[in-house]
PDB file of C-alpha atoms in Angstrom:
ATOM      1  CA  UNK A   1     -11.954   9.385  85.139  1.00  0.00           C
ATOM      2  CA  UNK A   2     -10.367   6.288  83.939  1.00  0.00           C
ATOM      3  CA  UNK A   3     -13.974   5.335  83.090  1.00  0.00           C
ATOM      4  CA  UNK A   4     -14.016   8.170  81.189  1.00  0.00           C
ATOM      5  CA  UNK A   5     -10.945   7.671  79.094  1.00  0.00           C
ATOM      6  CA  UNK A   6     -12.213   3.705  79.151  1.00  0.00           C
ATOM      7  CA  UNK A   7     -15.489   5.578  77.488  1.00  0.00           C
ATOM      8  CA  UNK A   8     -13.513   8.354  74.723  1.00  0.00           C
ATOM      9  CA  UNK A   9     -12.104   5.344  73.406  1.00  0.00           C
ATOM     10  CA  UNK A  10     -15.268   3.168  72.764  1.00  0.00           C
ATOM     11  CA  UNK A  11     -16.367   5.927  71.296  1.00  0.00           C
ATOM     12  CA  UNK A  12     -13.419   6.519  69.797  1.00  0.00           C
ATOM     13  CA  UNK A  13     -13.492   2.970  67.793  1.00  0.00           C
ATOM     14  CA  UNK A  14     -16.989   3.745  67.140  1.00  0.00           C
ATOM     15  CA  UNK A  15     -16.331   6.282  65.238  1.00  0.00           C
ATOM     16  CA  UNK A  16     -13.547   4.831  63.112  1.00  0.00           C
ATOM     17  CA  UNK A  17     -15.206   1.983  62.266  1.00  0.00           C
ATOM     18  CA  UNK A  18     -17.957   3.433  61.724  1.00  0.00           C
ATOM     19  CA  UNK A  19     -15.229   6.357  58.747  1.00  0.00           C
ATOM     20  CA  UNK A  20     -14.681   3.248  57.547  1.00  0.00           C
ATOM     21  CA  UNK A  21     -17.754   1.572  56.787  1.00  0.00           C
ATOM     22  CA  UNK A  22     -18.792   4.978  54.576  1.00  0.00           C
ATOM     23  CA  UNK A  23     -16.356   5.692  52.349  1.00  0.00           C
ATOM     24  CA  UNK A  24     -15.838   4.714  48.937  1.00  0.00           C
ATOM     25  CA  UNK A  25     -13.993   2.006  48.156  1.00  0.00           C
ATOM     26  CA  UNK A  26     -11.100   3.048  45.695  1.00  0.00           C
ATOM     27  CA  UNK A  27     -11.304  -0.186  43.194  1.00  0.00           C
ATOM     28  CA  UNK A  28      -8.742  -1.281  40.739  1.00  0.00           C
ATOM     29  CA  UNK A  29      -9.379  -2.103  36.652  1.00  0.00           C
ATOM     30  CA  UNK A  30      -7.293  -4.490  34.446  1.00  0.00           C
ATOM     31  CA  UNK A  31      -6.392  -5.114  31.571  1.00  0.00           C
ATOM     32  CA  UNK A  32      -7.684  -8.739  30.263  1.00  0.00           C
ATOM     33  CA  UNK A  33      -4.770 -10.160  29.233  1.00  0.00           C
ATOM     34  CA  UNK A  34      -0.721 -10.181  30.464  1.00  0.00           C
ATOM     35  CA  UNK A  35       1.901  -9.752  28.955  1.00  0.00           C
ATOM     36  CA  UNK A  36       4.454 -12.509  29.617  1.00  0.00           C
ATOM     37  CA  UNK A  37       3.791 -11.811  32.900  1.00  0.00           C
ATOM     38  CA  UNK A  38       2.836  -8.489  32.720  1.00  0.00           C
ATOM     39  CA  UNK A  39      -0.200  -6.168  32.884  1.00  0.00           C
ATOM     40  CA  UNK A  40      -1.506  -2.348  34.065  1.00  0.00           C
ATOM     41  CA  UNK A  41      -3.771  -1.529  36.183  1.00  0.00           C
ATOM     42  CA  UNK A  42      -6.151   1.579  36.525  1.00  0.00           C
ATOM     43  CA  UNK A  43      -7.461   3.637  40.011  1.00  0.00           C
ATOM     44  CA  UNK A  44     -10.276   6.752  39.514  1.00  0.00           C
ATOM     45  CA  UNK A  45      -6.517   9.303  37.993  1.00  0.00           C
ATOM     46  CA  UNK A  46      -3.431   6.757  39.001  1.00  0.00           C
ATOM     47  CA  UNK A  47      -2.197   3.767  37.277  1.00  0.00           C
ATOM     48  CA  UNK A  48       0.661   1.229  37.549  1.00  0.00           C
ATOM     49  CA  UNK A  49       1.483  -2.207  35.536  1.00  0.00           C
ATOM     50  CA  UNK A  50       2.425  -5.416  37.601  1.00  0.00           C
ATOM     51  CA  UNK A  51       4.463  -8.168  37.016  1.00  0.00           C
ATOM     52  CA  UNK A  52       2.855 -11.565  37.935  1.00  0.00           C
ATOM     53  CA  UNK A  53       5.863 -13.597  36.945  1.00  0.00           C
ATOM     54  CA  UNK A  54       7.526 -11.669  34.296  1.00  0.00           C
ATOM     55  CA  UNK A  55       9.583 -13.150  32.117  1.00  0.00           C
ATOM     56  CA  UNK A  56      12.284 -11.198  30.716  1.00  0.00           C
ATOM     57  CA  UNK A  57      14.441 -13.911  28.727  1.00  0.00           C
ATOM     58  CA  UNK A  58      14.089 -11.675  24.849  1.00  0.00           C
ATOM     59  CA  UNK A  59      12.812  -8.122  26.084  1.00  0.00           C
ATOM     60  CA  UNK A  60      14.638  -6.575  29.572  1.00  0.00           C
ATOM     61  CA  UNK A  61      11.688  -4.338  29.771  1.00  0.00           C
ATOM     62  CA  UNK A  62       8.324  -3.337  29.483  1.00  0.00           C
ATOM     63  CA  UNK A  63       6.146   0.262  28.702  1.00  0.00           C
ATOM     64  CA  UNK A  64       3.970   1.613  30.969  1.00  0.00           C
ATOM     65  CA  UNK A  65       1.233   3.987  28.363  1.00  0.00           C
ATOM     66  CA  UNK A  66      -1.015   5.777  30.037  1.00  0.00           C
ATOM     67  CA  UNK A  67      -4.737   7.500  28.746  1.00  0.00           C
ATOM     68  CA  UNK A  68      -4.988  10.772  30.953  1.00  0.00           C
ATOM     69  CA  UNK A  69      -8.558  12.407  30.320  1.00  0.00           C
ATOM     70  CA  UNK A  70      -8.447  15.923  28.393  1.00  0.00           C
ATOM     71  CA  UNK A  71      -4.273  16.435  29.745  1.00  0.00           C
ATOM     72  CA  UNK A  72      -1.484  14.617  27.460  1.00  0.00           C
ATOM     73  CA  UNK A  73      -0.492  10.845  27.874  1.00  0.00           C
ATOM     74  CA  UNK A  74       2.426   9.601  29.648  1.00  0.00           C
ATOM     75  CA  UNK A  75       5.048   6.710  28.706  1.00  0.00           C
ATOM     76  CA  UNK A  76       7.488   5.132  30.961  1.00  0.00           C
ATOM     77  CA  UNK A  77      10.156   2.870  30.063  1.00  0.00           C
ATOM     78  CA  UNK A  78      10.655  -0.105  32.714  1.00  0.00           C
ATOM     79  CA  UNK A  79      13.729  -2.989  33.234  1.00  0.00           C
ATOM     80  CA  UNK A  80      12.727  -5.560  35.126  1.00  0.00           C
ATOM     81  CA  UNK A  81      15.134  -8.788  35.774  1.00  0.00           C
ATOM     82  CA  UNK A  82      13.577 -11.910  34.881  1.00  0.00           C
ATOM     83  CA  UNK A  83      10.808 -14.310  37.001  1.00  0.00           C
ATOM     84  CA  UNK A  84      10.148  -9.425  38.808  1.00  0.00           C
ATOM     85  CA  UNK A  85       6.675  -9.652  40.613  1.00  0.00           C
ATOM     86  CA  UNK A  86       5.294  -6.577  42.485  1.00  0.00           C
ATOM     87  CA  UNK A  87       4.155  -3.944  41.299  1.00  0.00           C
ATOM     88  CA  UNK A  88       7.486  -1.560  38.696  1.00  0.00           C
ATOM     89  CA  UNK A  89       5.749   1.322  37.713  1.00  0.00           C
ATOM     90  CA  UNK A  90       3.067   4.511  38.873  1.00  0.00           C
ATOM     91  CA  UNK A  91       1.742   7.647  37.201  1.00  0.00           C
ATOM     92  CA  UNK A  92      -0.268   9.964  38.684  1.00  0.00           C
ATOM     93  CA  UNK A  93      -3.554  11.595  35.799  1.00  0.00           C
ATOM     94  CA  UNK A  94      -4.208  15.496  36.854  1.00  0.00           C
ATOM     95  CA  UNK A  95      -8.177  14.468  36.589  1.00  0.00           C
ATOM     96  CA  UNK A  96      -8.781  10.746  35.690  1.00  0.00           C
ATOM     97  CA  UNK A  97      -6.993   7.794  33.907  1.00  0.00           C
ATOM     98  CA  UNK A  98      -8.485   5.553  31.273  1.00  0.00           C
ATOM     99  CA  UNK A  99      -6.763   2.893  30.638  1.00  0.00           C
ATOM    100  CA  UNK A 100      -3.091   1.680  31.314  1.00  0.00           C
ATOM    101  CA  UNK A 101      -1.350  -1.005  29.199  1.00  0.00           C
ATOM    102  CA  UNK A 102       2.202  -2.508  29.933  1.00  0.00           C
ATOM    103  CA  UNK A 103       3.467  -4.056  26.740  1.00  0.00           C
ATOM    104  CA  UNK A 104       7.487  -5.175  25.858  1.00  0.00           C
TER     105      UNK A 104
END
């Protein structure tokens, strides 16, 4: 009985590995330049703003523009603390996102 369970576990592990290797990888595109430590990223339908080291000495927040295909574009405003690192906004377009722009 233990042998069947062990074989089942091995088959399940191999199947999970095969699925992981054949699944398409989601790759991000991003703005070429950073705006005071922040920039936009986008995938097929989703986008977000990301900061490496936000400089908020003269402005406390960023606008994140989401350029959607075949629907109304979105713009969000987020207040960030100086030196913030990480994702700070996210939005999902219904069909496709063409570009995400992060700026003050």
